[in-house]
Amino acid sequence: MSQHTPAFFRWPGWGNLRFALALGLAQSLLFAITYGGADWFAHRHTYRVGVHLDADLAIPLVPAMAIAYLSLMPLLWMAPFVLHTRRELLAYVVALAATTVIAGFFFLVLPAADAFEPPDDKMLGAFAPFYHTATMLALRHNYLPSLHVAFTTISVLAYSTRAGLLAKSVLGAWGVLIVASTLLTHQHYSLDVVSGLVLGWGAVHLVYRRGVGRGDTALAQTPLASPSRSPGQPV
């Protein structure tokens, strides 16, 4: 092979890690203002929209799936270790930001009502801490579209451009597990999941790919800019 293909998961270097951290902090601030603000506003009025279907009420609660639900966080944190160019990182965070703003609009106009009774700790068993953490992060009125699903979709599709068959299989299984967890922990309903998938897919094709360069396969193999290194120095 004439050109070395970078490893899927690798150390990005301190400079690029700081770049990713700055982007992540900016997105986190936007998320906190948009997501938290929409829920705060919903608490100040009584208008609610039922976004669940009758079939959603038959979905069982599986407390153990709260661990899968929370695994979205390490999936997001992987970005600088998988996306090897600053252009990819910037496009990735812009895609997350775009979905955050779009979803925030729907949260404001469609504040959802809870359809499930909160479970007690006896029902949750050993998974109670994980479930309560998931519920605390999800808040109570931001349902449709599911940002949890949208962020998962963006991450899996973006990372897959760097992945071989094995890594793509792992990413796909992880993504399916997270998406399923939003239903099996009763944090979301089926319409939230579908709309989250559509939102995430759209963000990848309309924002991420355009930001990276649609069809630019050479970029997907280009490492982040860094000082020159000796041939034997690890990357």
PDB file of C-alpha atoms in Angstrom:
ATOM      1  CA  MET A   1       0.000   0.000   0.000  1.00  0.00           C
ATOM      2  CA  SER A   2       1.504   3.333  -1.033  1.00  0.00           C
ATOM      3  CA  GLN A   3      -0.176   5.462   1.631  1.00  0.00           C
ATOM      4  CA  HIS A   4      -0.426   4.724   5.315  1.00  0.00           C
ATOM      5  CA  THR A   5      -4.004   4.748   6.656  1.00  0.00           C
ATOM      6  CA  PRO A   6      -4.205   6.390  10.095  1.00  0.00           C
ATOM      7  CA  ALA A   7      -5.515   4.303  12.980  1.00  0.00           C
ATOM      8  CA  PHE A   8      -9.184   4.747  13.806  1.00  0.00           C
ATOM      9  CA  PHE A   9      -8.525   5.738  17.427  1.00  0.00           C
ATOM     10  CA  ARG A  10      -5.356   7.624  18.329  1.00  0.00           C
ATOM     11  CA  TRP A  11      -3.888  10.402  20.445  1.00  0.00           C
ATOM     12  CA  PRO A  12      -4.588  13.783  18.740  1.00  0.00           C
ATOM     13  CA  GLY A  13      -1.807  15.819  20.363  1.00  0.00           C
ATOM     14  CA  TRP A  14      -2.170  18.485  23.038  1.00  0.00           C
ATOM     15  CA  GLY A  15      -2.757  21.362  20.635  1.00  0.00           C
ATOM     16  CA  ASN A  16      -5.569  19.600  18.846  1.00  0.00           C
ATOM     17  CA  LEU A  17      -7.007  18.382  22.123  1.00  0.00           C
ATOM     18  CA  ARG A  18      -7.198  21.994  23.337  1.00  0.00           C
ATOM     19  CA  PHE A  19      -8.889  22.935  20.065  1.00  0.00           C
ATOM     20  CA  ALA A  20     -11.468  20.174  20.560  1.00  0.00           C
ATOM     21  CA  LEU A  21     -11.969  21.193  24.196  1.00  0.00           C
ATOM     22  CA  ALA A  22     -12.677  24.807  23.203  1.00  0.00           C
ATOM     23  CA  LEU A  23     -15.234  23.642  20.640  1.00  0.00           C
ATOM     24  CA  GLY A  24     -16.763  21.264  23.163  1.00  0.00           C
ATOM     25  CA  LEU A  25     -17.122  23.984  25.791  1.00  0.00           C
ATOM     26  CA  ALA A  26     -18.817  26.284  23.286  1.00  0.00           C
ATOM     27  CA  GLN A  27     -21.262  23.534  22.272  1.00  0.00           C
ATOM     28  CA  SER A  28     -21.892  22.656  25.926  1.00  0.00           C
ATOM     29  CA  LEU A  29     -22.753  26.286  26.676  1.00  0.00           C
ATOM     30  CA  LEU A  30     -25.105  26.441  23.703  1.00  0.00           C
ATOM     31  CA  PHE A  31     -26.698  23.161  24.787  1.00  0.00           C
ATOM     32  CA  ALA A  32     -27.153  24.335  28.384  1.00  0.00           C
ATOM     33  CA  ILE A  33     -28.775  27.602  27.305  1.00  0.00           C
ATOM     34  CA  THR A  34     -31.001  26.040  24.645  1.00  0.00           C
ATOM     35  CA  TYR A  35     -31.942  22.748  26.289  1.00  0.00           C
ATOM     36  CA  GLY A  36     -32.105  24.049  29.841  1.00  0.00           C
ATOM     37  CA  GLY A  37     -33.776  27.284  28.775  1.00  0.00           C
ATOM     38  CA  ALA A  38     -36.567  25.497  26.915  1.00  0.00           C
ATOM     39  CA  ASP A  39     -37.290  23.291  29.928  1.00  0.00           C
ATOM     40  CA  TRP A  40     -37.145  26.309  32.274  1.00  0.00           C
ATOM     41  CA  PHE A  41     -39.645  28.134  30.094  1.00  0.00           C
ATOM     42  CA  ALA A  42     -41.976  25.107  29.983  1.00  0.00           C
ATOM     43  CA  HIS A  43     -42.091  25.086  33.788  1.00  0.00           C
ATOM     44  CA  ARG A  44     -43.563  28.591  33.662  1.00  0.00           C
ATOM     45  CA  HIS A  45     -46.727  27.660  31.770  1.00  0.00           C
ATOM     46  CA  THR A  46     -49.163  24.762  31.650  1.00  0.00           C
ATOM     47  CA  TYR A  47     -49.353  24.182  27.902  1.00  0.00           C
ATOM     48  CA  ARG A  48     -48.355  20.591  27.116  1.00  0.00           C
ATOM     49  CA  VAL A  49     -48.419  18.419  24.006  1.00  0.00           C
ATOM     50  CA  GLY A  50     -48.907  14.664  24.043  1.00  0.00           C
ATOM     51  CA  VAL A  51     -46.200  13.281  21.752  1.00  0.00           C
ATOM     52  CA  HIS A  52     -46.538   9.626  22.769  1.00  0.00           C
ATOM     53  CA  LEU A  53     -48.447   6.917  20.949  1.00  0.00           C
ATOM     54  CA  ASP A  54     -50.528   4.219  22.622  1.00  0.00           C
ATOM     55  CA  ALA A  55     -47.875   1.699  21.631  1.00  0.00           C
ATOM     56  CA  ASP A  56     -45.274   3.628  23.628  1.00  0.00           C
ATOM     57  CA  LEU A  57     -47.142   2.846  26.836  1.00  0.00           C
ATOM     58  CA  ALA A  58     -46.531  -0.871  26.294  1.00  0.00           C
ATOM     59  CA  ILE A  59     -42.730  -0.464  26.161  1.00  0.00           C
ATOM     60  CA  PRO A  60     -41.241  -2.011  29.304  1.00  0.00           C
ATOM     61  CA  LEU A  61     -38.892  -0.176  31.628  1.00  0.00           C
ATOM     62  CA  VAL A  62     -35.423  -1.773  31.641  1.00  0.00           C
ATOM     63  CA  PRO A  63     -33.388   0.038  34.319  1.00  0.00           C
ATOM     64  CA  ALA A  64     -30.091  -1.506  33.178  1.00  0.00           C
ATOM     65  CA  MET A  65     -30.415   0.375  29.888  1.00  0.00           C
ATOM     66  CA  ALA A  66     -29.691   3.591  31.776  1.00  0.00           C
ATOM     67  CA  ILE A  67     -26.016   2.650  31.463  1.00  0.00           C
ATOM     68  CA  ALA A  68     -26.363   2.520  27.675  1.00  0.00           C
ATOM     69  CA  TYR A  69     -28.228   5.833  27.783  1.00  0.00           C
ATOM     70  CA  LEU A  70     -25.376   7.514  29.648  1.00  0.00           C
ATOM     71  CA  SER A  71     -22.787   6.025  27.287  1.00  0.00           C
ATOM     72  CA  LEU A  72     -23.600   8.837  24.856  1.00  0.00           C
ATOM     73  CA  MET A  73     -21.167  10.973  26.844  1.00  0.00           C
ATOM     74  CA  PRO A  74     -18.039   8.905  26.091  1.00  0.00           C
ATOM     75  CA  LEU A  75     -19.257   8.573  22.496  1.00  0.00           C
ATOM     76  CA  LEU A  76     -19.177  12.374  22.196  1.00  0.00           C
ATOM     77  CA  TRP A  77     -15.853  12.668  24.042  1.00  0.00           C
ATOM     78  CA  MET A  78     -14.248  10.321  21.496  1.00  0.00           C
ATOM     79  CA  ALA A  79     -14.416  12.961  18.754  1.00  0.00           C
ATOM     80  CA  PRO A  80     -10.836  14.340  18.918  1.00  0.00           C
ATOM     81  CA  PHE A  81      -9.455  10.786  19.093  1.00  0.00           C
ATOM     82  CA  VAL A  82     -11.336   9.670  15.966  1.00  0.00           C
ATOM     83  CA  LEU A  83     -11.742  12.748  13.767  1.00  0.00           C
ATOM     84  CA  HIS A  84      -8.167  13.455  12.777  1.00  0.00           C
ATOM     85  CA  THR A  85      -8.444  16.903  11.189  1.00  0.00           C
ATOM     86  CA  ARG A  86      -9.519  20.210  12.678  1.00  0.00           C
ATOM     87  CA  ARG A  87     -11.845  20.627   9.734  1.00  0.00           C
ATOM     88  CA  GLU A  88     -13.642  17.417  10.676  1.00  0.00           C
ATOM     89  CA  LEU A  89     -13.826  18.415  14.336  1.00  0.00           C
ATOM     90  CA  LEU A  90     -15.248  21.829  13.504  1.00  0.00           C
ATOM     91  CA  ALA A  91     -17.809  20.350  11.112  1.00  0.00           C
ATOM     92  CA  TYR A  92     -18.793  17.786  13.751  1.00  0.00           C
ATOM     93  CA  VAL A  93     -19.394  20.392  16.456  1.00  0.00           C
ATOM     94  CA  VAL A  94     -21.240  22.703  14.039  1.00  0.00           C
ATOM     95  CA  ALA A  95     -23.528  19.763  13.194  1.00  0.00           C
ATOM     96  CA  LEU A  96     -24.201  19.220  16.899  1.00  0.00           C
ATOM     97  CA  ALA A  97     -24.862  22.932  17.366  1.00  0.00           C
ATOM     98  CA  ALA A  98     -27.264  23.075  14.423  1.00  0.00           C
ATOM     99  CA  THR A  99     -29.310  20.165  15.787  1.00  0.00           C
ATOM    100  CA  THR A 100     -29.335  21.804  19.222  1.00  0.00           C
ATOM    101  CA  VAL A 101     -30.797  25.037  17.870  1.00  0.00           C
ATOM    102  CA  ILE A 102     -33.375  23.288  15.683  1.00  0.00           C
ATOM    103  CA  ALA A 103     -34.460  20.973  18.486  1.00  0.00           C
ATOM    104  CA  GLY A 104     -34.634  23.922  20.891  1.00  0.00           C
ATOM    105  CA  PHE A 105     -37.275  25.545  18.690  1.00  0.00           C
ATOM    106  CA  PHE A 106     -39.433  22.403  18.829  1.00  0.00           C
ATOM    107  CA  PHE A 107     -38.950  22.115  22.594  1.00  0.00           C
ATOM    108  CA  LEU A 108     -40.342  25.630  22.977  1.00  0.00           C
ATOM    109  CA  VAL A 109     -43.412  25.114  20.782  1.00  0.00           C
ATOM    110  CA  LEU A 110     -44.031  21.449  21.712  1.00  0.00           C
ATOM    111  CA  PRO A 111     -43.363  21.062  25.445  1.00  0.00           C
ATOM    112  CA  ALA A 112     -44.282  17.445  26.082  1.00  0.00           C
ATOM    113  CA  ALA A 113     -46.214  15.845  28.899  1.00  0.00           C
ATOM    114  CA  ASP A 114     -44.991  12.776  30.775  1.00  0.00           C
ATOM    115  CA  ALA A 115     -46.895   9.589  29.984  1.00  0.00           C
ATOM    116  CA  PHE A 116     -45.136   7.338  32.518  1.00  0.00           C
ATOM    117  CA  GLU A 117     -45.249   7.321  36.283  1.00  0.00           C
ATOM    118  CA  PRO A 118     -41.800   7.743  37.845  1.00  0.00           C
ATOM    119  CA  PRO A 119     -40.463   4.359  39.044  1.00  0.00           C
ATOM    120  CA  ASP A 120     -39.421   3.863  42.651  1.00  0.00           C
ATOM    121  CA  ASP A 121     -35.938   2.779  43.684  1.00  0.00           C
ATOM    122  CA  LYS A 122     -37.155  -0.724  44.502  1.00  0.00           C
ATOM    123  CA  MET A 123     -38.150  -1.185  40.873  1.00  0.00           C
ATOM    124  CA  LEU A 124     -34.856   0.270  39.667  1.00  0.00           C
ATOM    125  CA  GLY A 125     -32.717  -1.871  41.943  1.00  0.00           C
ATOM    126  CA  ALA A 126     -28.956  -1.515  41.595  1.00  0.00           C
ATOM    127  CA  PHE A 127     -29.407   0.676  38.525  1.00  0.00           C
ATOM    128  CA  ALA A 128     -31.203   3.448  40.429  1.00  0.00           C
ATOM    129  CA  PRO A 129     -28.181   5.841  40.446  1.00  0.00           C
ATOM    130  CA  PHE A 130     -27.741   5.463  36.693  1.00  0.00           C
ATOM    131  CA  TYR A 131     -31.450   5.942  36.039  1.00  0.00           C
ATOM    132  CA  HIS A 132     -31.704   9.041  38.212  1.00  0.00           C
ATOM    133  CA  THR A 133     -28.656  10.540  36.515  1.00  0.00           C
ATOM    134  CA  ALA A 134     -30.217   9.893  33.104  1.00  0.00           C
ATOM    135  CA  THR A 135     -33.488  11.490  34.210  1.00  0.00           C
ATOM    136  CA  MET A 136     -31.665  14.510  35.638  1.00  0.00           C
ATOM    137  CA  LEU A 137     -29.851  15.057  32.333  1.00  0.00           C
ATOM    138  CA  ALA A 138     -32.957  14.523  30.203  1.00  0.00           C
ATOM    139  CA  LEU A 139     -35.080  17.068  32.116  1.00  0.00           C
ATOM    140  CA  ARG A 140     -38.826  16.721  31.825  1.00  0.00           C
ATOM    141  CA  HIS A 141     -40.309  18.524  28.838  1.00  0.00           C
ATOM    142  CA  ASN A 142     -37.757  18.281  26.008  1.00  0.00           C
ATOM    143  CA  TYR A 143     -38.896  15.213  24.117  1.00  0.00           C
ATOM    144  CA  LEU A 144     -39.411  15.767  20.402  1.00  0.00           C
ATOM    145  CA  PRO A 145     -37.006  15.501  18.637  1.00  0.00           C
ATOM    146  CA  SER A 146     -34.648  13.451  20.769  1.00  0.00           C
ATOM    147  CA  LEU A 147     -31.270  15.193  20.901  1.00  0.00           C
ATOM    148  CA  HIS A 148     -29.910  12.032  22.493  1.00  0.00           C
ATOM    149  CA  VAL A 149     -30.748  10.150  19.306  1.00  0.00           C
ATOM    150  CA  ALA A 150     -29.659  12.991  17.016  1.00  0.00           C
ATOM    151  CA  PHE A 151     -26.253  13.318  18.706  1.00  0.00           C
ATOM    152  CA  THR A 152     -25.791   9.549  18.552  1.00  0.00           C
ATOM    153  CA  THR A 153     -26.638   9.490  14.847  1.00  0.00           C
ATOM    154  CA  ILE A 154     -24.217  12.328  14.053  1.00  0.00           C
ATOM    155  CA  SER A 155     -21.412  10.706  16.029  1.00  0.00           C
ATOM    156  CA  VAL A 156     -21.835   7.223  14.553  1.00  0.00           C
ATOM    157  CA  LEU A 157     -22.069   8.473  10.962  1.00  0.00           C
ATOM    158  CA  ALA A 158     -19.202  10.946  11.320  1.00  0.00           C
ATOM    159  CA  TYR A 159     -16.899   8.455  13.026  1.00  0.00           C
ATOM    160  CA  SER A 160     -17.765   5.801  10.462  1.00  0.00           C
ATOM    161  CA  THR A 161     -15.988   7.827   7.778  1.00  0.00           C
ATOM    162  CA  ARG A 162     -12.778   6.955   9.653  1.00  0.00           C
ATOM    163  CA  ALA A 163     -13.708   3.374  10.468  1.00  0.00           C
ATOM    164  CA  GLY A 164     -12.954  -0.018   9.005  1.00  0.00           C
ATOM    165  CA  LEU A 165     -15.462  -2.857   9.004  1.00  0.00           C
ATOM    166  CA  LEU A 166     -14.892  -3.864  12.638  1.00  0.00           C
ATOM    167  CA  ALA A 167     -15.048  -0.303  13.971  1.00  0.00           C
ATOM    168  CA  LYS A 168     -18.170   0.415  11.918  1.00  0.00           C
ATOM    169  CA  SER A 169     -19.828  -2.706  13.352  1.00  0.00           C
ATOM    170  CA  VAL A 170     -18.993  -1.662  16.904  1.00  0.00           C
ATOM    171  CA  LEU A 171     -20.174   1.902  16.289  1.00  0.00           C
ATOM    172  CA  GLY A 172     -23.403   0.664  14.724  1.00  0.00           C
ATOM    173  CA  ALA A 173     -24.148  -1.699  17.620  1.00  0.00           C
ATOM    174  CA  TRP A 174     -23.324   1.023  20.147  1.00  0.00           C
ATOM    175  CA  GLY A 175     -25.590   3.478  18.343  1.00  0.00           C
ATOM    176  CA  VAL A 176     -28.492   1.030  18.223  1.00  0.00           C
ATOM    177  CA  LEU A 177     -28.034   0.345  21.949  1.00  0.00           C
ATOM    178  CA  ILE A 178     -28.164   4.049  22.822  1.00  0.00           C
ATOM    179  CA  VAL A 179     -31.206   4.664  20.635  1.00  0.00           C
ATOM    180  CA  ALA A 180     -33.009   1.669  22.171  1.00  0.00           C
ATOM    181  CA  SER A 181     -32.107   2.898  25.653  1.00  0.00           C
ATOM    182  CA  THR A 182     -34.043   6.133  25.142  1.00  0.00           C
ATOM    183  CA  LEU A 183     -37.209   4.034  24.848  1.00  0.00           C
ATOM    184  CA  LEU A 184     -36.389   1.354  27.405  1.00  0.00           C
ATOM    185  CA  THR A 185     -35.584   3.921  30.105  1.00  0.00           C
ATOM    186  CA  HIS A 186     -38.801   5.819  29.280  1.00  0.00           C
ATOM    187  CA  GLN A 187     -36.848   8.994  28.560  1.00  0.00           C
ATOM    188  CA  HIS A 188     -38.345   9.271  25.068  1.00  0.00           C
ATOM    189  CA  TYR A 189     -41.188   8.049  22.878  1.00  0.00           C
ATOM    190  CA  SER A 190     -41.110   6.535  19.406  1.00  0.00           C
ATOM    191  CA  LEU A 191     -41.874   9.807  17.582  1.00  0.00           C
ATOM    192  CA  ASP A 192     -38.987  11.452  19.431  1.00  0.00           C
ATOM    193  CA  VAL A 193     -36.659   8.698  18.267  1.00  0.00           C
ATOM    194  CA  VAL A 194     -37.764   8.875  14.627  1.00  0.00           C
ATOM    195  CA  SER A 195     -37.502  12.659  14.518  1.00  0.00           C
ATOM    196  CA  GLY A 196     -34.107  12.478  16.248  1.00  0.00           C
ATOM    197  CA  LEU A 197     -32.833  10.032  13.632  1.00  0.00           C
ATOM    198  CA  VAL A 198     -34.047  12.295  10.823  1.00  0.00           C
ATOM    199  CA  LEU A 199     -32.516  15.370  12.458  1.00  0.00           C
ATOM    200  CA  GLY A 200     -29.185  13.654  13.013  1.00  0.00           C
ATOM    201  CA  TRP A 201     -29.083  12.227   9.488  1.00  0.00           C
ATOM    202  CA  GLY A 202     -29.905  15.624   8.027  1.00  0.00           C
ATOM    203  CA  ALA A 203     -27.196  17.321  10.085  1.00  0.00           C
ATOM    204  CA  VAL A 204     -24.592  14.864   8.815  1.00  0.00           C
ATOM    205  CA  HIS A 205     -25.545  15.249   5.162  1.00  0.00           C
ATOM    206  CA  LEU A 206     -26.302  18.978   5.142  1.00  0.00           C
ATOM    207  CA  VAL A 207     -23.801  20.271   7.701  1.00  0.00           C
ATOM    208  CA  TYR A 208     -21.035  17.794   8.522  1.00  0.00           C
ATOM    209  CA  ARG A 209     -20.308  16.538   5.007  1.00  0.00           C
ATOM    210  CA  ARG A 210     -20.423  20.029   3.562  1.00  0.00           C
ATOM    211  CA  GLY A 211     -18.123  21.267   6.302  1.00  0.00           C
ATOM    212  CA  VAL A 212     -15.624  18.511   5.662  1.00  0.00           C
ATOM    213  CA  GLY A 213     -15.999  18.575   1.900  1.00  0.00           C
ATOM    214  CA  ARG A 214     -18.551  16.281   0.280  1.00  0.00           C
ATOM    215  CA  GLY A 215     -16.845  13.304  -1.307  1.00  0.00           C
ATOM    216  CA  ASP A 216     -13.413  14.480  -0.190  1.00  0.00           C
ATOM    217  CA  THR A 217     -11.973  11.066   0.620  1.00  0.00           C
ATOM    218  CA  ALA A 218      -8.427  12.414   0.687  1.00  0.00           C
ATOM    219  CA  LEU A 219      -9.303  14.655   3.637  1.00  0.00           C
ATOM    220  CA  ALA A 220     -10.615  11.686   5.569  1.00  0.00           C
ATOM    221  CA  GLN A 221      -7.123  10.231   5.493  1.00  0.00           C
ATOM    222  CA  THR A 222      -5.248  13.463   6.295  1.00  0.00           C
ATOM    223  CA  PRO A 223      -3.907  13.775   9.847  1.00  0.00           C
ATOM    224  CA  LEU A 224      -4.328  16.899  11.920  1.00  0.00           C
ATOM    225  CA  ALA A 225      -1.698  19.536  11.266  1.00  0.00           C
ATOM    226  CA  SER A 226       1.166  19.093  13.686  1.00  0.00           C
ATOM    227  CA  PRO A 227       4.867  19.866  13.954  1.00  0.00           C
ATOM    228  CA  SER A 228       7.114  17.710  11.794  1.00  0.00           C
ATOM    229  CA  ARG A 229       8.319  14.539  13.470  1.00  0.00           C
ATOM    230  CA  SER A 230      11.026  12.062  12.890  1.00  0.00           C
ATOM    231  CA  PRO A 231      10.199   8.876  10.933  1.00  0.00           C
ATOM    232  CA  GLY A 232      10.380   6.699  14.031  1.00  0.00           C
ATOM    233  CA  GLN A 233       8.312   8.981  16.276  1.00  0.00           C
ATOM    234  CA  PRO A 234       4.876   7.531  17.160  1.00  0.00           C
ATOM    235  CA  VAL A 235       1.776   9.383  16.029  1.00  0.00           C
TER     236      VAL A 235
END
